[in-house]
């Protein structure tokens, strides 16, 4: 017994057109390149609302602007830091060589990423992650971005884990009994 080939119901002209149109439809909203004024608005919003502390420097390394997160992190007002050299403001004296070295590298158009210690206005030290990058237009450096993140809690947690591991190691190494560990099934 032969089976009959299945037949699709005939499509009407309007159904064909709808299918063709939906298959070739482009997204309703195409992303248009931003003009300079809108791009400036986007940048200003990102700068102002970023949870990371951001400072902008001129091409000589002098503070031009800083966002609220930077000012809060280091305890300064914009009025008191604008026009100052960043390294003089937040680099502890014992790390001045490191601070100058990082600044020189960014001033030579290099991007730097590091973790180090910086100083607040009240003199307290904080662990920070730093991203320093030149602001370029073509081949000309017109300024520098410094982006700072407070990593003090992270560093304290790392130190606590290290201390715990050290205590465990001392206990295991000084134990007179045999100490071993197994998984939940009893395997070594």
PDB file of C-alpha atoms in Angstrom:
ATOM      1  CA  UNK A   1       0.000   0.000   0.000  1.00  0.00           C
ATOM      2  CA  UNK A   2       1.448   3.308  -1.054  1.00  0.00           C
ATOM      3  CA  UNK A   3       1.250   6.274   1.256  1.00  0.00           C
ATOM      4  CA  UNK A   4       0.128   9.518  -0.175  1.00  0.00           C
ATOM      5  CA  UNK A   5       2.526  12.426   0.056  1.00  0.00           C
ATOM      6  CA  UNK A   6       1.366  14.944   2.615  1.00  0.00           C
ATOM      7  CA  UNK A   7       0.202  18.217   1.238  1.00  0.00           C
ATOM      8  CA  UNK A   8       0.535  21.603   2.810  1.00  0.00           C
ATOM      9  CA  UNK A   9      -2.479  23.769   2.701  1.00  0.00           C
ATOM     10  CA  UNK A  10      -2.169  26.295  -0.069  1.00  0.00           C
ATOM     11  CA  UNK A  11      -0.893  29.658   1.025  1.00  0.00           C
ATOM     12  CA  UNK A  12      -2.826  32.665   0.028  1.00  0.00           C
ATOM     13  CA  UNK A  13      -1.091  35.609  -1.566  1.00  0.00           C
ATOM     14  CA  UNK A  14      -1.342  37.704   1.605  1.00  0.00           C
ATOM     15  CA  UNK A  15       0.072  34.873   3.746  1.00  0.00           C
ATOM     16  CA  UNK A  16       3.075  34.583   1.390  1.00  0.00           C
ATOM     17  CA  UNK A  17       3.650  38.320   1.575  1.00  0.00           C
ATOM     18  CA  UNK A  18       3.440  38.325   5.388  1.00  0.00           C
ATOM     19  CA  UNK A  19       5.961  35.496   5.632  1.00  0.00           C
ATOM     20  CA  UNK A  20       8.313  37.220   3.223  1.00  0.00           C
ATOM     21  CA  UNK A  21       8.002  40.542   5.045  1.00  0.00           C
ATOM     22  CA  UNK A  22       8.583  39.059   8.505  1.00  0.00           C
ATOM     23  CA  UNK A  23      11.635  37.120   7.296  1.00  0.00           C
ATOM     24  CA  UNK A  24      13.228  40.233   5.817  1.00  0.00           C
ATOM     25  CA  UNK A  25      12.201  42.629   8.596  1.00  0.00           C
ATOM     26  CA  UNK A  26      15.027  44.596  10.090  1.00  0.00           C
ATOM     27  CA  UNK A  27      14.973  45.493  13.757  1.00  0.00           C
ATOM     28  CA  UNK A  28      12.534  48.260  14.491  1.00  0.00           C
ATOM     29  CA  UNK A  29      15.218  50.432  16.036  1.00  0.00           C
ATOM     30  CA  UNK A  30      18.621  50.515  14.444  1.00  0.00           C
ATOM     31  CA  UNK A  31      21.497  51.711  16.577  1.00  0.00           C
ATOM     32  CA  UNK A  32      22.570  55.017  15.143  1.00  0.00           C
ATOM     33  CA  UNK A  33      26.031  56.363  15.785  1.00  0.00           C
ATOM     34  CA  UNK A  34      25.934  59.055  18.446  1.00  0.00           C
ATOM     35  CA  UNK A  35      26.712  62.576  17.426  1.00  0.00           C
ATOM     36  CA  UNK A  36      29.325  64.407  19.490  1.00  0.00           C
ATOM     37  CA  UNK A  37      26.836  66.198  21.736  1.00  0.00           C
ATOM     38  CA  UNK A  38      24.982  62.974  22.650  1.00  0.00           C
ATOM     39  CA  UNK A  39      28.251  61.119  23.103  1.00  0.00           C
ATOM     40  CA  UNK A  40      29.354  63.841  25.515  1.00  0.00           C
ATOM     41  CA  UNK A  41      26.106  63.410  27.485  1.00  0.00           C
ATOM     42  CA  UNK A  42      26.637  59.621  27.658  1.00  0.00           C
ATOM     43  CA  UNK A  43      30.228  60.083  28.785  1.00  0.00           C
ATOM     44  CA  UNK A  44      29.324  62.705  31.405  1.00  0.00           C
ATOM     45  CA  UNK A  45      26.632  60.400  32.819  1.00  0.00           C
ATOM     46  CA  UNK A  46      29.034  57.434  32.948  1.00  0.00           C
ATOM     47  CA  UNK A  47      31.702  59.598  34.592  1.00  0.00           C
ATOM     48  CA  UNK A  48      29.327  61.051  37.184  1.00  0.00           C
ATOM     49  CA  UNK A  49      27.454  57.867  38.084  1.00  0.00           C
ATOM     50  CA  UNK A  50      30.290  55.348  38.035  1.00  0.00           C
ATOM     51  CA  UNK A  51      30.843  53.507  41.315  1.00  0.00           C
ATOM     52  CA  UNK A  52      34.559  53.562  40.490  1.00  0.00           C
ATOM     53  CA  UNK A  53      36.566  56.602  41.514  1.00  0.00           C
ATOM     54  CA  UNK A  54      37.570  58.388  38.309  1.00  0.00           C
ATOM     55  CA  UNK A  55      39.965  61.294  38.034  1.00  0.00           C
ATOM     56  CA  UNK A  56      40.915  63.081  34.816  1.00  0.00           C
ATOM     57  CA  UNK A  57      44.288  64.719  34.459  1.00  0.00           C
ATOM     58  CA  UNK A  58      45.664  67.041  31.828  1.00  0.00           C
ATOM     59  CA  UNK A  59      48.571  65.889  29.680  1.00  0.00           C
ATOM     60  CA  UNK A  60      51.002  66.992  32.396  1.00  0.00           C
ATOM     61  CA  UNK A  61      49.323  64.942  35.130  1.00  0.00           C
ATOM     62  CA  UNK A  62      47.459  67.797  36.848  1.00  0.00           C
ATOM     63  CA  UNK A  63      43.922  67.109  38.152  1.00  0.00           C
ATOM     64  CA  UNK A  64      41.220  68.565  35.919  1.00  0.00           C
ATOM     65  CA  UNK A  65      38.133  66.750  37.221  1.00  0.00           C
ATOM     66  CA  UNK A  66      37.078  63.914  39.533  1.00  0.00           C
ATOM     67  CA  UNK A  67      33.790  62.119  40.005  1.00  0.00           C
ATOM     68  CA  UNK A  68      31.877  61.802  43.275  1.00  0.00           C
ATOM     69  CA  UNK A  69      33.159  58.251  43.891  1.00  0.00           C
ATOM     70  CA  UNK A  70      36.783  59.436  43.686  1.00  0.00           C
ATOM     71  CA  UNK A  71      36.109  62.390  45.980  1.00  0.00           C
ATOM     72  CA  UNK A  72      34.325  60.147  48.496  1.00  0.00           C
ATOM     73  CA  UNK A  73      37.021  57.458  48.339  1.00  0.00           C
ATOM     74  CA  UNK A  74      39.816  59.907  49.125  1.00  0.00           C
ATOM     75  CA  UNK A  75      37.845  62.422  51.248  1.00  0.00           C
ATOM     76  CA  UNK A  76      38.481  65.532  49.178  1.00  0.00           C
ATOM     77  CA  UNK A  77      36.327  68.136  47.472  1.00  0.00           C
ATOM     78  CA  UNK A  78      36.869  68.958  43.818  1.00  0.00           C
ATOM     79  CA  UNK A  79      37.639  72.568  44.685  1.00  0.00           C
ATOM     80  CA  UNK A  80      40.583  71.598  46.898  1.00  0.00           C
ATOM     81  CA  UNK A  81      42.189  69.123  44.461  1.00  0.00           C
ATOM     82  CA  UNK A  82      41.638  70.740  41.061  1.00  0.00           C
ATOM     83  CA  UNK A  83      44.963  71.967  39.684  1.00  0.00           C
ATOM     84  CA  UNK A  84      47.070  69.753  41.973  1.00  0.00           C
ATOM     85  CA  UNK A  85      49.370  66.906  41.023  1.00  0.00           C
ATOM     86  CA  UNK A  86      47.644  63.586  41.768  1.00  0.00           C
ATOM     87  CA  UNK A  87      50.740  61.827  43.128  1.00  0.00           C
ATOM     88  CA  UNK A  88      51.330  64.588  45.704  1.00  0.00           C
ATOM     89  CA  UNK A  89      47.759  64.182  46.883  1.00  0.00           C
ATOM     90  CA  UNK A  90      47.199  60.435  47.326  1.00  0.00           C
ATOM     91  CA  UNK A  91      50.530  58.587  47.147  1.00  0.00           C
ATOM     92  CA  UNK A  92      51.996  57.764  50.592  1.00  0.00           C
ATOM     93  CA  UNK A  93      55.574  59.019  51.042  1.00  0.00           C
ATOM     94  CA  UNK A  94      56.995  55.485  51.268  1.00  0.00           C
ATOM     95  CA  UNK A  95      55.461  54.673  47.856  1.00  0.00           C
ATOM     96  CA  UNK A  96      56.454  57.891  46.074  1.00  0.00           C
ATOM     97  CA  UNK A  97      58.905  56.078  43.747  1.00  0.00           C
ATOM     98  CA  UNK A  98      56.171  53.649  42.732  1.00  0.00           C
ATOM     99  CA  UNK A  99      53.699  56.499  42.182  1.00  0.00           C
ATOM    100  CA  UNK A 100      56.138  58.447  40.002  1.00  0.00           C
ATOM    101  CA  UNK A 101      56.970  55.311  38.008  1.00  0.00           C
ATOM    102  CA  UNK A 102      53.295  54.571  37.307  1.00  0.00           C
ATOM    103  CA  UNK A 103      52.664  58.189  36.334  1.00  0.00           C
ATOM    104  CA  UNK A 104      55.668  58.245  33.977  1.00  0.00           C
ATOM    105  CA  UNK A 105      54.417  55.105  32.248  1.00  0.00           C
ATOM    106  CA  UNK A 106      50.955  56.587  31.619  1.00  0.00           C
ATOM    107  CA  UNK A 107      52.526  59.881  30.516  1.00  0.00           C
ATOM    108  CA  UNK A 108      54.399  57.789  27.912  1.00  0.00           C
ATOM    109  CA  UNK A 109      50.990  56.608  26.590  1.00  0.00           C
ATOM    110  CA  UNK A 110      51.081  53.242  28.356  1.00  0.00           C
ATOM    111  CA  UNK A 111      48.025  51.774  30.086  1.00  0.00           C
ATOM    112  CA  UNK A 112      48.736  50.493  33.579  1.00  0.00           C
ATOM    113  CA  UNK A 113      46.809  48.170  35.899  1.00  0.00           C
ATOM    114  CA  UNK A 114      48.002  47.485  39.425  1.00  0.00           C
ATOM    115  CA  UNK A 115      47.002  47.008  43.032  1.00  0.00           C
ATOM    116  CA  UNK A 116      48.683  49.197  45.620  1.00  0.00           C
ATOM    117  CA  UNK A 117      48.105  51.416  48.634  1.00  0.00           C
ATOM    118  CA  UNK A 118      47.011  55.041  48.505  1.00  0.00           C
ATOM    119  CA  UNK A 119      46.328  57.703  51.143  1.00  0.00           C
ATOM    120  CA  UNK A 120      43.095  59.461  52.048  1.00  0.00           C
ATOM    121  CA  UNK A 121      42.906  63.100  53.064  1.00  0.00           C
ATOM    122  CA  UNK A 122      42.791  62.080  56.739  1.00  0.00           C
ATOM    123  CA  UNK A 123      45.991  60.047  56.306  1.00  0.00           C
ATOM    124  CA  UNK A 124      44.423  56.581  56.456  1.00  0.00           C
ATOM    125  CA  UNK A 125      45.772  54.098  53.960  1.00  0.00           C
ATOM    126  CA  UNK A 126      43.566  52.084  51.626  1.00  0.00           C
ATOM    127  CA  UNK A 127      44.211  49.223  49.249  1.00  0.00           C
ATOM    128  CA  UNK A 128      43.225  50.206  45.726  1.00  0.00           C
ATOM    129  CA  UNK A 129      43.132  48.765  42.261  1.00  0.00           C
ATOM    130  CA  UNK A 130      44.289  51.341  39.715  1.00  0.00           C
ATOM    131  CA  UNK A 131      43.705  51.546  35.994  1.00  0.00           C
ATOM    132  CA  UNK A 132      45.571  54.417  34.382  1.00  0.00           C
ATOM    133  CA  UNK A 133      45.112  55.107  30.703  1.00  0.00           C
ATOM    134  CA  UNK A 134      45.986  57.947  28.359  1.00  0.00           C
ATOM    135  CA  UNK A 135      43.202  59.866  26.629  1.00  0.00           C
ATOM    136  CA  UNK A 136      44.202  59.971  22.993  1.00  0.00           C
ATOM    137  CA  UNK A 137      42.979  61.882  19.957  1.00  0.00           C
ATOM    138  CA  UNK A 138      44.805  60.362  17.040  1.00  0.00           C
ATOM    139  CA  UNK A 139      48.439  60.183  18.115  1.00  0.00           C
ATOM    140  CA  UNK A 140      48.140  63.043  20.617  1.00  0.00           C
ATOM    141  CA  UNK A 141      47.664  62.438  24.341  1.00  0.00           C
ATOM    142  CA  UNK A 142      45.295  65.106  25.592  1.00  0.00           C
ATOM    143  CA  UNK A 143      44.920  63.793  29.117  1.00  0.00           C
ATOM    144  CA  UNK A 144      44.799  60.800  31.423  1.00  0.00           C
ATOM    145  CA  UNK A 145      42.082  58.793  33.144  1.00  0.00           C
ATOM    146  CA  UNK A 146      42.821  57.312  36.550  1.00  0.00           C
ATOM    147  CA  UNK A 147      40.238  54.797  37.746  1.00  0.00           C
ATOM    148  CA  UNK A 148      40.395  53.699  41.390  1.00  0.00           C
ATOM    149  CA  UNK A 149      38.578  50.900  43.209  1.00  0.00           C
ATOM    150  CA  UNK A 150      38.756  50.348  46.959  1.00  0.00           C
ATOM    151  CA  UNK A 151      39.841  46.710  47.436  1.00  0.00           C
ATOM    152  CA  UNK A 152      40.536  46.932  51.187  1.00  0.00           C
ATOM    153  CA  UNK A 153      37.813  44.397  52.116  1.00  0.00           C
ATOM    154  CA  UNK A 154      39.091  42.004  49.463  1.00  0.00           C
ATOM    155  CA  UNK A 155      42.664  42.313  50.781  1.00  0.00           C
ATOM    156  CA  UNK A 156      41.511  41.759  54.390  1.00  0.00           C
ATOM    157  CA  UNK A 157      39.631  38.604  53.315  1.00  0.00           C
ATOM    158  CA  UNK A 158      42.746  37.343  51.476  1.00  0.00           C
ATOM    159  CA  UNK A 159      44.866  37.959  54.561  1.00  0.00           C
ATOM    160  CA  UNK A 160      42.368  36.154  56.824  1.00  0.00           C
ATOM    161  CA  UNK A 161      42.387  33.151  54.456  1.00  0.00           C
ATOM    162  CA  UNK A 162      46.202  33.138  54.415  1.00  0.00           C
ATOM    163  CA  UNK A 163      46.340  33.232  58.219  1.00  0.00           C
ATOM    164  CA  UNK A 164      43.805  30.412  58.470  1.00  0.00           C
ATOM    165  CA  UNK A 165      45.802  28.290  56.028  1.00  0.00           C
ATOM    166  CA  UNK A 166      48.989  28.994  57.976  1.00  0.00           C
ATOM    167  CA  UNK A 167      47.358  27.956  61.286  1.00  0.00           C
ATOM    168  CA  UNK A 168      46.083  24.757  59.650  1.00  0.00           C
ATOM    169  CA  UNK A 169      49.533  24.020  58.198  1.00  0.00           C
ATOM    170  CA  UNK A 170      51.212  24.523  61.582  1.00  0.00           C
ATOM    171  CA  UNK A 171      48.694  22.217  63.284  1.00  0.00           C
ATOM    172  CA  UNK A 172      49.114  19.500  60.655  1.00  0.00           C
ATOM    173  CA  UNK A 173      52.910  19.722  60.583  1.00  0.00           C
ATOM    174  CA  UNK A 174      53.280  19.669  64.362  1.00  0.00           C
ATOM    175  CA  UNK A 175      50.741  16.921  65.043  1.00  0.00           C
ATOM    176  CA  UNK A 176      52.096  13.687  66.500  1.00  0.00           C
ATOM    177  CA  UNK A 177      49.149  11.733  65.117  1.00  0.00           C
ATOM    178  CA  UNK A 178      48.464  10.891  61.498  1.00  0.00           C
ATOM    179  CA  UNK A 179      46.100  13.381  59.905  1.00  0.00           C
ATOM    180  CA  UNK A 180      44.439  12.674  56.608  1.00  0.00           C
ATOM    181  CA  UNK A 181      41.459  13.963  54.696  1.00  0.00           C
ATOM    182  CA  UNK A 182      38.886  12.144  52.627  1.00  0.00           C
ATOM    183  CA  UNK A 183      35.929  13.085  50.533  1.00  0.00           C
ATOM    184  CA  UNK A 184      32.364  12.182  51.527  1.00  0.00           C
ATOM    185  CA  UNK A 185      32.719   8.673  50.073  1.00  0.00           C
ATOM    186  CA  UNK A 186      35.840   7.962  52.124  1.00  0.00           C
ATOM    187  CA  UNK A 187      38.364   8.311  49.302  1.00  0.00           C
ATOM    188  CA  UNK A 188      41.711   9.954  49.986  1.00  0.00           C
TER     189      UNK A 188
END
